mmCIF file of C-alpha atoms in Angstrom:
data_model
loop_
_atom_site.group_PDB
_atom_site.id
_atom_site.type_symbol
_atom_site.label_atom_id
_atom_site.label_comp_id
_atom_site.label_asym_id
_atom_site.label_seq_id
_atom_site.Cartn_x
_atom_site.Cartn_y
_atom_site.Cartn_z
ATOM 1 C CA MET E 28 0.023 -0.095 0.124
ATOM 2 C CA PHE E 29 1.191 3.379 -0.982
ATOM 3 C CA ARG E 30 0.658 6.843 0.110
ATOM 4 C CA ASP E 31 0.356 10.499 -1.345
ATOM 5 C CA ASP E 32 4.013 11.738 -0.590
ATOM 6 C CA ASN E 33 2.687 15.345 -1.028
ATOM 7 C CA VAL E 34 0.840 14.994 2.499
ATOM 8 C CA PRO E 35 3.290 16.079 5.420
ATOM 9 C CA SER E 36 3.753 13.964 8.484
ATOM 10 C CA LYS E 37 2.639 15.390 12.008
ATOM 11 C CA VAL E 38 5.678 13.788 13.664
ATOM 12 C CA PRO E 39 9.223 14.983 13.349
ATOM 13 C CA ALA E 40 11.600 13.546 10.622
ATOM 14 C CA VAL E 41 13.866 10.401 12.213
ATOM 15 C CA THR E 42 17.316 11.860 12.276
ATOM 16 C CA LEU E 43 20.037 12.090 14.757
ATOM 17 C CA GLY E 44 18.503 14.965 16.793
ATOM 18 C CA PHE E 45 15.230 13.318 16.908
ATOM 19 C CA TRP E 46 17.315 10.133 18.711
ATOM 20 C CA LEU E 47 19.036 12.494 21.105
ATOM 21 C CA ILE E 48 15.843 14.659 22.097
ATOM 22 C CA LYS E 49 14.079 10.888 22.604
ATOM 23 C CA ILE E 50 16.394 9.512 24.790
ATOM 24 C CA LEU E 51 16.607 12.524 27.141
ATOM 25 C CA ALA E 52 12.852 12.658 27.297
ATOM 26 C CA THR E 53 12.803 9.106 28.205
ATOM 27 C CA THR E 54 15.425 9.728 31.115
ATOM 28 C CA LEU E 55 13.238 12.668 31.902
ATOM 29 C CA GLY E 56 10.166 10.873 32.204
ATOM 30 C CA GLU E 57 11.588 8.334 34.813
ATOM 31 C CA THR E 58 13.283 11.144 36.916
ATOM 32 C CA GLY E 59 9.992 13.325 36.632
ATOM 33 C CA GLY E 60 8.025 10.342 37.253
ATOM 34 C CA ASP E 61 9.874 9.274 40.166
ATOM 35 C CA ALA E 62 9.693 13.006 41.824
ATOM 36 C CA VAL E 63 6.102 13.087 41.922
ATOM 37 C CA THR E 64 5.180 9.133 42.589
ATOM 38 C CA MET E 65 8.216 8.802 45.181
ATOM 39 C CA SER E 66 9.794 12.265 46.420
ATOM 40 C CA TRP E 67 6.377 13.572 46.883
ATOM 41 C CA LEU E 68 3.830 10.863 47.225
ATOM 42 C CA HIS E 69 6.234 8.448 48.981
ATOM 43 C CA ALA E 70 5.343 5.283 46.891
ATOM 44 C CA ASP E 71 8.792 4.093 46.976
ATOM 45 C CA GLN E 72 8.165 3.711 50.831
ATOM 46 C CA ASN E 73 4.892 1.921 50.974
ATOM 47 C CA ALA E 74 3.488 0.755 47.099
ATOM 48 C CA GLN E 75 -0.002 0.487 48.825
ATOM 49 C CA ASN E 76 -0.482 4.175 49.729
ATOM 50 C CA GLY E 77 -2.061 5.202 46.377
ATOM 51 C CA GLY E 78 1.285 7.220 45.327
ATOM 52 C CA TYR E 79 1.678 5.404 42.199
ATOM 53 C CA LEU E 80 -2.097 5.470 41.021
ATOM 54 C CA ILE E 81 -2.378 9.343 42.044
ATOM 55 C CA GLY E 82 1.105 9.749 40.114
ATOM 56 C CA THR E 83 -0.499 7.786 36.886
ATOM 57 C CA ALA E 84 -3.714 9.997 36.892
ATOM 58 C CA ILE E 85 -1.637 13.100 37.207
ATOM 59 C CA PHE E 86 0.236 12.330 34.218
ATOM 60 C CA LEU E 87 -2.332 10.664 32.444
ATOM 61 C CA ALA E 88 -4.324 13.937 32.220
ATOM 62 C CA ILE E 89 -1.304 15.810 31.253
ATOM 63 C CA PHE E 90 -0.698 13.295 28.389
ATOM 64 C CA VAL E 91 -4.273 13.394 27.242
ATOM 65 C CA ALA E 92 -4.500 17.066 26.923
ATOM 66 C CA ALA E 93 -1.164 17.241 25.252
ATOM 67 C CA VAL E 94 -2.401 14.675 22.427
ATOM 68 C CA ILE E 95 -5.431 16.560 21.963
ATOM 69 C CA ALA E 96 -3.779 19.566 21.343
ATOM 70 C CA GLN E 97 -1.285 17.529 19.114
ATOM 71 C CA ILE E 98 -3.881 15.758 17.114
ATOM 72 C CA SER E 99 -6.086 19.319 16.970
ATOM 73 C CA ARG E 100 -3.091 20.749 14.929
ATOM 74 C CA THR E 101 -3.259 20.921 11.150
ATOM 75 C CA LYS E 102 0.542 20.834 10.876
ATOM 76 C CA PHE E 103 3.772 19.706 12.632
ATOM 77 C CA ASN E 104 4.681 21.248 15.902
ATOM 78 C CA ALA E 105 7.833 20.572 17.722
ATOM 79 C CA TRP E 106 7.173 21.860 20.857
ATOM 80 C CA VAL E 107 3.507 20.375 20.985
ATOM 81 C CA TYR E 108 4.642 16.905 19.813
ATOM 82 C CA TRP E 109 7.623 16.737 22.269
ATOM 83 C CA LEU E 110 5.403 17.765 25.207
ATOM 84 C CA ALA E 111 3.492 14.747 24.266
ATOM 85 C CA ILE E 112 6.074 12.736 24.176
ATOM 86 C CA VAL E 113 7.406 13.764 27.586
ATOM 87 C CA ALA E 114 4.110 13.519 29.182
ATOM 88 C CA SER E 115 3.818 10.090 27.700
ATOM 89 C CA THR E 116 7.269 8.803 29.533
ATOM 90 C CA THR E 117 6.142 10.040 32.591
ATOM 91 C CA VAL E 118 2.664 8.384 32.501
ATOM 92 C CA GLY E 119 4.316 5.369 31.425
ATOM 93 C CA THR E 120 7.027 5.402 34.501
ATOM 94 C CA ALA E 121 3.979 5.927 36.825
ATOM 95 C CA MET E 122 1.586 3.105 35.150
ATOM 96 C CA ALA E 123 4.538 0.650 34.961
ATOM 97 C CA ASP E 124 5.542 1.073 38.779
ATOM 98 C CA PHE E 125 1.635 1.120 39.666
ATOM 99 C CA PHE E 126 1.078 -2.280 37.579
ATOM 100 C CA ASP E 127 4.450 -4.152 38.904
ATOM 101 C CA ARG E 128 4.585 -2.896 42.406
ATOM 102 C CA SER E 129 1.056 -1.791 43.705
ATOM 103 C CA LEU E 130 -0.564 -4.313 41.884
ATOM 104 C CA GLY E 131 2.288 -7.166 42.384
ATOM 105 C CA ILE E 132 2.135 -8.157 38.700
ATOM 106 C CA GLY E 133 6.063 -7.985 38.911
ATOM 107 C CA TYR E 134 8.435 -6.774 36.440
ATOM 108 C CA VAL E 135 8.175 -9.977 34.359
ATOM 109 C CA GLY E 136 4.864 -10.370 33.953
ATOM 110 C CA GLY E 137 4.262 -6.453 33.343
ATOM 111 C CA SER E 138 6.791 -6.447 30.619
ATOM 112 C CA SER E 139 5.370 -9.560 28.968
ATOM 113 C CA ILE E 140 1.728 -7.979 28.983
ATOM 114 C CA LEU E 141 2.951 -4.643 27.869
ATOM 115 C CA LEU E 142 4.875 -5.999 25.079
ATOM 116 C CA ALA E 143 1.899 -8.071 23.872
ATOM 117 C CA CYS E 144 -0.390 -4.656 23.966
ATOM 118 C CA VAL E 145 2.549 -2.789 22.045
ATOM 119 C CA LEU E 146 2.401 -5.603 19.025
ATOM 120 C CA CYS E 147 -0.986 -5.784 19.419
ATOM 121 C CA SER E 148 -1.493 -2.160 18.703
ATOM 122 C CA LEU E 149 0.798 -2.288 15.924
ATOM 123 C CA GLY E 150 -0.808 -5.046 14.367
ATOM 124 C CA VAL E 151 -4.379 -3.400 14.623
ATOM 125 C CA TRP E 152 -2.820 0.039 13.341
ATOM 126 C CA TYR E 153 -1.410 -2.102 10.249
ATOM 127 C CA VAL E 154 -4.423 -4.001 9.350
ATOM 128 C CA THR E 155 -6.706 -0.772 9.575
ATOM 129 C CA LEU E 156 -4.398 1.712 7.526
ATOM 130 C CA GLY E 157 -1.995 -0.606 6.021
ATOM 131 C CA THR E 158 0.957 0.786 7.273
ATOM 132 C CA VAL E 159 2.719 1.478 10.760
ATOM 133 C CA ASP E 160 5.609 3.937 9.115
ATOM 134 C CA VAL E 161 5.504 7.096 11.153
ATOM 135 C CA ASP E 162 6.200 8.952 8.166
ATOM 136 C CA SER E 163 2.396 8.177 7.310
ATOM 137 C CA VAL E 164 0.965 9.844 10.560
ATOM 138 C CA SER E 165 -0.982 12.615 9.191
ATOM 139 C CA SER E 166 -4.514 12.166 9.905
ATOM 140 C CA PRO E 167 -6.140 11.595 13.269
ATOM 141 C CA LYS E 168 -6.950 7.981 12.996
ATOM 142 C CA ALA E 169 -2.948 7.305 12.230
ATOM 143 C CA GLU E 170 -2.090 9.599 15.020
ATOM 144 C CA LEU E 171 -4.628 7.921 17.472
ATOM 145 C CA PHE E 172 -2.793 4.375 16.724
ATOM 146 C CA TYR E 173 0.642 6.368 17.084
ATOM 147 C CA TRP E 174 -0.027 7.803 20.538
ATOM 148 C CA ILE E 175 -1.737 4.589 21.932
ATOM 149 C CA THR E 176 1.293 2.470 20.663
ATOM 150 C CA ILE E 177 3.977 4.813 22.364
ATOM 151 C CA THR E 178 1.996 4.755 25.427
ATOM 152 C CA PHE E 179 1.967 1.292 25.548
ATOM 153 C CA SER E 180 5.852 1.273 24.610
ATOM 154 C CA GLN E 181 6.892 3.890 27.039
ATOM 155 C CA THR E 182 5.013 1.913 30.042
ATOM 156 C CA LEU E 183 6.897 -1.347 28.467
ATOM 157 C CA GLY E 184 10.116 0.679 28.537
ATOM 158 C CA THR E 185 10.140 1.335 32.420
ATOM 159 C CA ALA E 186 8.960 -2.365 33.458
ATOM 160 C CA LEU E 187 11.723 -3.659 31.000
ATOM 161 C CA GLY E 188 14.332 -1.211 32.554
ATOM 162 C CA ASP E 189 13.481 -2.244 36.221
ATOM 163 C CA TRP E 190 13.476 -5.958 35.451
ATOM 164 C CA ILE E 191 17.254 -5.648 33.679
ATOM 165 C CA ALA E 192 18.294 -3.599 36.360
ATOM 166 C CA ASP E 193 16.770 -5.130 39.422
ATOM 167 C CA ASP E 194 16.261 -9.013 38.863
ATOM 168 C CA THR E 195 19.069 -9.817 36.757
ATOM 169 C CA GLY E 196 21.597 -8.173 38.787
ATOM 170 C CA LEU E 197 23.307 -6.000 36.240
ATOM 171 C CA GLY E 198 21.931 -2.655 38.184
ATOM 172 C CA TYR E 199 21.156 0.254 36.420
ATOM 173 C CA ASP E 200 24.914 1.268 34.965
ATOM 174 C CA GLY E 201 24.926 -2.497 33.618
ATOM 175 C CA GLY E 202 21.194 -2.089 32.135
ATOM 176 C CA ALA E 203 22.129 1.166 30.477
ATOM 177 C CA LEU E 204 25.052 -0.659 28.810
ATOM 178 C CA LEU E 205 22.804 -3.534 27.570
ATOM 179 C CA PHE E 206 20.353 -1.506 26.192
ATOM 180 C CA GLY E 207 23.000 1.068 24.574
ATOM 181 C CA ALA E 208 24.633 -1.635 22.913
ATOM 182 C CA GLY E 209 21.366 -3.206 21.600
ATOM 183 C CA LEU E 210 20.696 0.423 20.052
ATOM 184 C CA VAL E 211 24.384 0.040 18.342
ATOM 185 C CA VAL E 212 23.423 -3.259 16.765
ATOM 186 C CA LEU E 213 19.972 -1.694 15.326
ATOM 187 C CA ALA E 214 22.364 1.177 13.974
ATOM 188 C CA GLY E 215 24.578 -1.289 12.482
ATOM 189 C CA LEU E 216 21.428 -3.420 10.939
ATOM 190 C CA TYR E 217 20.261 -0.018 9.546
ATOM 191 C CA PHE E 218 23.206 1.097 7.749
ATOM 192 C CA TRP E 219 24.584 -2.259 6.619
ATOM 193 C CA THR E 220 21.481 -4.508 5.847
ATOM 194 C CA ASN E 221 17.798 -4.213 4.174
ATOM 195 C CA VAL E 222 15.920 -4.840 7.225
ATOM 196 C CA SER E 223 12.830 -2.914 7.264
ATOM 197 C CA ARG E 224 13.134 0.774 8.154
ATOM 198 C CA VAL E 225 9.924 0.871 9.864
ATOM 199 C CA LEU E 226 10.909 -2.364 11.805
ATOM 200 C CA LEU E 227 14.086 -0.933 12.717
ATOM 201 C CA PHE E 228 12.281 2.633 13.845
ATOM 202 C CA TRP E 229 9.884 0.728 16.297
ATOM 203 C CA ALA E 230 12.431 -1.600 17.741
ATOM 204 C CA ALA E 231 14.847 1.562 18.273
ATOM 205 C CA PHE E 232 11.888 3.456 19.666
ATOM 206 C CA ILE E 233 10.968 0.980 22.090
ATOM 207 C CA LEU E 234 14.721 0.221 23.228
ATOM 208 C CA THR E 235 15.338 3.997 24.024
ATOM 209 C CA ARG E 236 12.950 4.005 26.971
ATOM 210 C CA PRO E 237 14.441 1.084 29.032
ATOM 211 C CA LEU E 238 17.888 2.881 28.237
ATOM 212 C CA GLY E 239 16.402 6.225 29.440
ATOM 213 C CA ALA E 240 14.656 4.464 32.279
ATOM 214 C CA THR E 241 17.790 2.716 33.468
ATOM 215 C CA VAL E 242 19.837 6.178 33.364
ATOM 216 C CA GLY E 243 17.222 7.986 35.240
ATOM 217 C CA ASP E 244 17.184 5.450 37.903
ATOM 218 C CA PHE E 245 20.915 5.534 37.729
ATOM 219 C CA LEU E 246 20.931 9.314 38.393
ATOM 220 C CA ASP E 247 18.243 9.358 41.183
ATOM 221 C CA LYS E 248 18.233 5.890 42.931
ATOM 222 C CA PRO E 249 20.148 5.892 46.408
ATOM 223 C CA THR E 250 23.609 4.421 46.499
ATOM 224 C CA SER E 251 22.635 1.617 48.374
ATOM 225 C CA HIS E 252 20.674 0.524 45.550
ATOM 226 C CA GLY E 253 23.185 1.314 42.661
ATOM 227 C CA GLY E 254 22.456 4.965 41.984
ATOM 228 C CA LEU E 255 23.879 8.062 42.317
ATOM 229 C CA ALA E 256 21.299 9.383 44.447
ATOM 230 C CA LEU E 257 21.062 12.834 42.838
ATOM 231 C CA SER E 258 17.784 15.373 43.562
ATOM 232 C CA ARG E 259 15.169 13.920 41.465
ATOM 233 C CA PRO E 260 13.533 17.661 40.845
ATOM 234 C CA LEU E 261 17.154 18.762 40.018
ATOM 235 C CA ALA E 262 18.212 16.031 37.764
ATOM 236 C CA SER E 263 14.719 16.366 36.158
ATOM 237 C CA ALA E 264 15.193 20.431 35.683
ATOM 238 C CA VAL E 265 18.421 20.140 34.183
ATOM 239 C CA ILE E 266 17.331 17.390 31.632
ATOM 240 C CA LEU E 267 14.222 19.387 31.056
ATOM 241 C CA ALA E 268 16.515 22.251 30.109
ATOM 242 C CA ALA E 269 18.603 20.251 27.819
ATOM 243 C CA ILE E 270 15.548 19.140 25.792
ATOM 244 C CA VAL E 271 14.427 22.573 25.381
ATOM 245 C CA LEU E 272 17.624 23.766 24.141
ATOM 246 C CA LEU E 273 17.882 20.945 21.449
ATOM 247 C CA ILE E 274 14.424 21.659 20.353
ATOM 248 C CA ALA E 275 15.374 25.030 19.915
ATOM 249 C CA VAL E 276 18.478 24.582 18.290
ATOM 250 C CA LEU E 277 18.484 21.299 16.172
ATOM 251 C CA PRO E 278 16.247 21.545 12.866
ATOM 252 C CA GLN E 279 12.664 20.245 13.350
ATOM 253 C CA ARG E 280 10.752 19.497 10.249
ATOM 254 C CA PRO E 281 7.869 16.629 9.737
ATOM 255 C CA GLY E 282 8.951 13.480 8.262
ATOM 256 C CA GLN E 283 7.825 12.694 4.306
ATOM 257 C CA HIS E 284 6.434 9.827 3.210
ATOM 258 C CA SER E 285 8.698 7.139 1.689
ATOM 259 C CA GLY E 286 6.559 4.063 0.730
ATOM 260 C CA SER E 287 5.170 1.191 2.200
ATOM 261 C CA TRP E 288 6.635 -0.958 5.047
ATOM 262 C CA ALA E 289 7.311 -3.822 2.350
ATOM 263 C CA SER E 290 9.563 -1.295 0.402
ATOM 264 C CA GLN E 291 12.200 0.257 2.793
ATOM 265 C CA PRO E 292 15.464 -0.685 1.123
ATOM 266 C CA ALA E 293 18.707 0.300 2.949
ATOM 267 C CA ALA E 294 20.510 3.523 2.193
ATOM 268 C CA LYS E 295 23.503 2.618 0.435
#
């Protein structure tokens, strides 16, 4: 299935700058989410005190408002888009912690369920519109699928990052190195193979979330748990400032349609 190449996407072109901002946004999602649910609501001291649920409700309201603003715009706007991305990472952090800790599903169970949700969302999206290429996100229906998939992937990333860091013994720094290595592998596949560009994008998009989660946890978790014990609000403010600077400085343009999922040749 091919699309009209003259219709601009509502999401940014996938460039190096995109990935830099995305990783910072996922890290901010972890530190910002923890700042509310743990530093403010003390859910880390008692997972049943409602802190994770309250945090999820707060961030979900912000996320829904940001997505409505994004979908209601007729053209790509970098500030609105990245606001929605940051909101999705914070709600993903709080939601994953609520499922894994407050409901007792655990990291493995939570990660498995959320991975199934991501794959199901992508599958329904593909069956409905014929593609899951982000450069085709130019209609409200495509945007709705896009943001549903992103929400699941951001939540999955938090659960997956916690699982690798806590249950495997790798720690936050080891987990960050593992996920970083995975992104290097995906980059190699992008430059030197014919693997679908759309498939590689979603794999990288999902993988940047646990990378940001483990980096965020490494920054703000207590030293007794392998972190640096930095102030969560301060770390969040610094990361937010870096994101704002990159959005203002780096070129931000909408993606361009480039054909169907099945016709994504490698750049030679």
